[in-house]
Amino acid sequence: YARVNGFLSSIKAPLRRGDVVEIFTDESCSPQPDWLDSVVTYKAKKAIRRYLASLPVAPYHRCPLCKPIPGEEVIGFRHEGDDRVTLHKRDCPTAISLSSQWGDDIVSVDFAPDDTLYPVTIEVKAVDRYHLFVDLVDCITNKLHLAIYGFNTDTVDSIVTCRISFAVHSFDELQTIIKHIAAIDDVDEVKRNEV
């Protein structure tokens, strides 16, 4: 992240002549593909492209509809003409449609957990009470050591619906998180948000 003229700012914020910029770094951070849309100089674009090209390329792509994560039952479909494989959950409507048309293109896939983090969103329904949000955030960030990317709530007639986004390594890790959150007082239902 950065501070531009003393104010907290995105690393991608456009700059004007005379801006005073402080850049803050962290060893766990690395350049992202969308940075290419923000940088201006050839040297910066070249450095980011070189870094991105050095990253290992996964042999598969995840279906954008069902978004499978390691540990779930998946099937793979080979793309005609190349070695790419797209992963789908077994019950994905797209996978069901593809298997009826292109059954010969189904391939066996070992989708095992590794260091990759996969974004997920869960939906929590609970009875509204004092400190409910604090308990949810504490469970995810302090007990389970995960970073929260999004936290949205709606409250109707003292029933709270929270959508919480974070990233996990595997389906088993997600199930553990769901069990921890379900054990919080006044939480009635916790499920993965499939949308």
CSV table of C-alpha atoms in Angstrom, one decimal:
chain,number,residue,atom,x,y,z
A,1,TYR,CA,0.0,0.0,0.0
A,2,ALA,CA,1.0,3.6,-0.2
A,3,ARG,CA,0.6,7.0,1.4
A,4,VAL,CA,0.1,9.8,-1.1
A,5,ASN,CA,0.5,13.3,0.4
A,6,GLY,CA,0.1,11.7,3.8
A,7,PHE,CA,-3.2,9.8,3.0
A,8,LEU,CA,-3.6,6.1,2.8
A,9,SER,CA,-3.9,5.1,-0.9
A,10,SER,CA,-3.9,2.1,-3.2
A,11,ILE,CA,-0.6,1.1,-4.8
A,12,LYS,CA,-2.4,1.7,-8.1
A,13,ALA,CA,-3.5,5.3,-7.4
A,14,PRO,CA,-2.7,7.7,-10.3
A,15,LEU,CA,-0.1,10.3,-9.3
A,16,ARG,CA,0.3,13.9,-10.2
A,17,ARG,CA,3.4,16.0,-10.4
A,18,GLY,CA,4.6,17.1,-7.0
A,19,ASP,CA,2.9,14.2,-5.0
A,20,VAL,CA,4.8,13.0,-2.0
A,21,VAL,CA,4.7,9.1,-2.1
A,22,GLU,CA,5.6,6.6,0.6
A,23,ILE,CA,5.5,2.9,-0.3
A,24,PHE,CA,5.1,0.2,2.3
A,25,THR,CA,6.1,-3.3,1.6
A,26,ASP,CA,5.6,-6.8,3.1
A,27,GLU,CA,7.6,-10.0,2.3
A,28,SER,CA,4.3,-11.9,1.7
A,29,CYS,CA,3.2,-9.5,-1.0
A,30,SER,CA,4.1,-9.8,-4.7
A,31,PRO,CA,3.2,-8.1,-8.0
A,32,GLN,CA,-0.3,-8.9,-9.3
A,33,PRO,CA,-1.4,-9.1,-13.0
A,34,ASP,CA,-3.8,-6.1,-12.6
A,35,TRP,CA,-0.8,-3.9,-11.8
A,36,LEU,CA,0.0,-3.9,-15.5
A,37,ASP,CA,-3.1,-1.7,-16.1
A,38,SER,CA,-1.9,0.9,-13.7
A,39,VAL,CA,1.8,1.3,-14.3
A,40,VAL,CA,3.0,3.8,-17.0
A,41,THR,CA,6.7,3.3,-17.6
A,42,TYR,CA,8.1,0.7,-19.9
A,43,LYS,CA,10.6,-0.3,-17.2
A,44,ALA,CA,7.9,-1.0,-14.6
A,45,LYS,CA,5.7,-3.0,-17.1
A,46,LYS,CA,8.8,-5.0,-18.1
A,47,ALA,CA,9.7,-5.8,-14.5
A,48,ILE,CA,6.1,-6.9,-13.6
A,49,ARG,CA,5.9,-9.0,-16.8
A,50,ARG,CA,9.2,-10.7,-16.0
A,51,TYR,CA,8.0,-11.5,-12.5
A,52,LEU,CA,4.7,-12.9,-13.7
A,53,ALA,CA,6.3,-15.0,-16.4
A,54,SER,CA,8.6,-16.6,-13.7
A,55,LEU,CA,5.6,-17.9,-11.8
A,56,PRO,CA,4.6,-21.6,-12.3
A,57,VAL,CA,1.6,-22.0,-14.6
A,58,ALA,CA,-1.1,-24.3,-13.3
A,59,PRO,CA,-2.1,-27.0,-15.7
A,60,TYR,CA,-5.8,-26.4,-15.1
A,61,HIS,CA,-8.3,-23.6,-14.8
A,62,ARG,CA,-11.2,-23.4,-12.3
A,63,CYS,CA,-14.8,-23.1,-13.6
A,64,PRO,CA,-15.9,-19.5,-12.9
A,65,LEU,CA,-19.4,-20.8,-12.1
A,66,CYS,CA,-18.8,-23.5,-9.5
A,67,LYS,CA,-15.3,-22.4,-8.3
A,68,PRO,CA,-14.0,-25.8,-7.0
A,69,ILE,CA,-11.3,-25.9,-4.3
A,70,PRO,CA,-9.0,-28.8,-3.4
A,71,GLY,CA,-10.7,-31.6,-1.6
A,72,GLU,CA,-14.0,-31.3,-3.4
A,73,GLU,CA,-15.1,-34.0,-5.9
A,74,VAL,CA,-14.0,-32.6,-9.3
A,75,ILE,CA,-13.9,-33.6,-12.9
A,76,GLY,CA,-11.7,-32.1,-15.6
A,77,PHE,CA,-12.4,-31.3,-19.2
A,78,ARG,CA,-9.5,-31.1,-21.6
A,79,HIS,CA,-9.7,-28.2,-24.1
A,80,GLU,CA,-9.5,-29.3,-27.7
A,81,GLY,CA,-6.1,-28.5,-29.2
A,82,ASP,CA,-4.1,-27.8,-26.0
A,83,ASP,CA,-3.2,-29.3,-22.7
A,84,ARG,CA,-5.3,-27.0,-20.5
A,85,VAL,CA,-7.9,-28.7,-18.3
A,86,THR,CA,-10.9,-26.9,-16.7
A,87,LEU,CA,-12.0,-28.2,-13.3
A,88,HIS,CA,-15.6,-28.4,-12.3
A,89,LYS,CA,-17.4,-29.7,-9.2
A,90,ARG,CA,-19.2,-33.0,-10.1
A,91,ASP,CA,-22.6,-31.3,-9.7
A,92,CYS,CA,-21.8,-28.2,-11.7
A,93,PRO,CA,-24.5,-27.5,-14.3
A,94,THR,CA,-21.8,-26.7,-16.9
A,95,ALA,CA,-19.9,-30.0,-16.2
A,96,ILE,CA,-23.2,-31.9,-16.5
A,97,SER,CA,-23.9,-30.3,-19.8
A,98,LEU,CA,-20.3,-30.8,-21.1
A,99,SER,CA,-20.2,-34.5,-20.0
A,100,SER,CA,-23.4,-35.2,-22.0
A,101,GLN,CA,-21.9,-33.6,-25.1
A,102,TRP,CA,-18.1,-34.2,-24.8
A,103,GLY,CA,-17.8,-37.2,-22.5
A,104,ASP,CA,-14.6,-38.3,-24.2
A,105,ASP,CA,-12.9,-35.1,-23.1
A,106,ILE,CA,-13.3,-35.9,-19.3
A,107,VAL,CA,-9.9,-36.5,-17.6
A,108,SER,CA,-8.9,-37.7,-14.2
A,109,VAL,CA,-7.5,-34.8,-12.0
A,110,ASP,CA,-5.5,-34.8,-8.8
A,111,PHE,CA,-6.6,-31.5,-7.3
A,112,ALA,CA,-4.6,-31.7,-4.0
A,113,PRO,CA,-4.1,-28.8,-1.6
A,114,ASP,CA,-0.9,-26.8,-1.8
A,115,ASP,CA,0.2,-23.3,-0.8
A,116,THR,CA,-2.4,-21.8,-3.2
A,117,LEU,CA,-5.2,-19.8,-1.5
A,118,TYR,CA,-8.7,-19.9,-3.1
A,119,PRO,CA,-11.3,-17.1,-2.4
A,120,VAL,CA,-14.5,-18.3,-0.8
A,121,THR,CA,-17.6,-16.5,0.6
A,122,ILE,CA,-19.7,-17.9,3.4
A,123,GLU,CA,-23.1,-16.8,4.5
A,124,VAL,CA,-23.9,-16.7,8.2
A,125,LYS,CA,-27.4,-16.3,9.6
A,126,ALA,CA,-27.7,-15.3,13.3
A,127,VAL,CA,-29.8,-13.6,15.9
A,128,ASP,CA,-28.7,-10.0,16.2
A,129,ARG,CA,-27.0,-9.3,19.5
A,130,TYR,CA,-24.3,-7.1,21.1
A,131,HIS,CA,-20.8,-8.1,20.0
A,132,LEU,CA,-21.9,-10.6,17.3
A,133,PHE,CA,-19.8,-9.0,14.6
A,134,VAL,CA,-16.8,-8.8,17.0
A,135,ASP,CA,-17.2,-12.6,17.7
A,136,LEU,CA,-17.3,-13.4,14.0
A,137,VAL,CA,-14.3,-11.4,13.2
A,138,ASP,CA,-12.4,-12.7,16.2
A,139,CYS,CA,-13.1,-16.3,15.2
A,140,ILE,CA,-11.8,-15.8,11.7
A,141,THR,CA,-8.9,-13.5,12.2
A,142,ASN,CA,-7.5,-14.4,15.7
A,143,LYS,CA,-8.5,-18.0,16.1
A,144,LEU,CA,-8.2,-19.2,12.5
A,145,HIS,CA,-5.6,-16.6,11.4
A,146,LEU,CA,-7.3,-15.7,8.1
A,147,ALA,CA,-7.5,-12.3,6.4
A,148,ILE,CA,-11.0,-11.1,5.7
A,149,TYR,CA,-11.5,-9.6,2.2
A,150,GLY,CA,-15.1,-8.7,2.5
A,151,PHE,CA,-17.8,-8.4,5.3
A,152,ASN,CA,-21.3,-7.4,4.3
A,153,THR,CA,-24.4,-7.5,6.6
A,154,ASP,CA,-28.1,-7.2,6.3
A,155,THR,CA,-30.4,-7.1,9.4
A,156,VAL,CA,-34.1,-7.7,9.1
A,157,ASP,CA,-36.3,-8.2,12.2
A,158,SER,CA,-33.3,-9.0,14.4
A,159,ILE,CA,-32.0,-11.6,12.0
A,160,VAL,CA,-28.6,-10.9,10.6
A,161,THR,CA,-27.3,-12.2,7.4
A,162,CYS,CA,-23.5,-11.8,7.0
A,163,ARG,CA,-21.5,-12.6,3.9
A,164,ILE,CA,-17.8,-13.0,4.8
A,165,SER,CA,-15.1,-13.4,2.1
A,166,PHE,CA,-11.6,-14.9,2.8
A,167,ALA,CA,-9.3,-17.4,1.2
A,168,VAL,CA,-8.6,-21.1,2.1
A,169,HIS,CA,-6.2,-23.8,1.0
A,170,SER,CA,-8.8,-26.7,0.8
A,171,PHE,CA,-12.3,-27.8,1.3
A,172,ASP,CA,-11.4,-29.5,4.6
A,173,GLU,CA,-10.1,-26.1,5.9
A,174,LEU,CA,-13.3,-24.5,4.8
A,175,GLN,CA,-15.3,-27.1,6.7
A,176,THR,CA,-13.3,-26.5,9.8
A,177,ILE,CA,-13.9,-22.8,9.6
A,178,ILE,CA,-17.7,-23.4,9.1
A,179,LYS,CA,-17.7,-25.6,12.3
A,180,HIS,CA,-16.0,-22.9,14.3
A,181,ILE,CA,-18.3,-20.2,13.2
A,182,ALA,CA,-21.4,-22.4,13.7
A,183,ALA,CA,-20.3,-22.8,17.4
A,184,ILE,CA,-20.6,-19.1,18.1
A,185,ASP,CA,-23.5,-18.1,20.3
A,186,ASP,CA,-26.7,-17.2,18.4
A,187,VAL,CA,-25.3,-18.3,15.0
A,188,ASP,CA,-28.1,-20.4,13.4
A,189,GLU,CA,-26.8,-21.3,10.0
A,190,VAL,CA,-23.4,-21.2,8.2
A,191,LYS,CA,-23.0,-22.2,4.5
A,192,ARG,CA,-20.8,-21.6,1.6
A,193,ASN,CA,-22.2,-18.9,-0.7
A,194,GLU,CA,-22.1,-20.5,-4.2
A,195,VAL,CA,-22.9,-17.3,-6.1
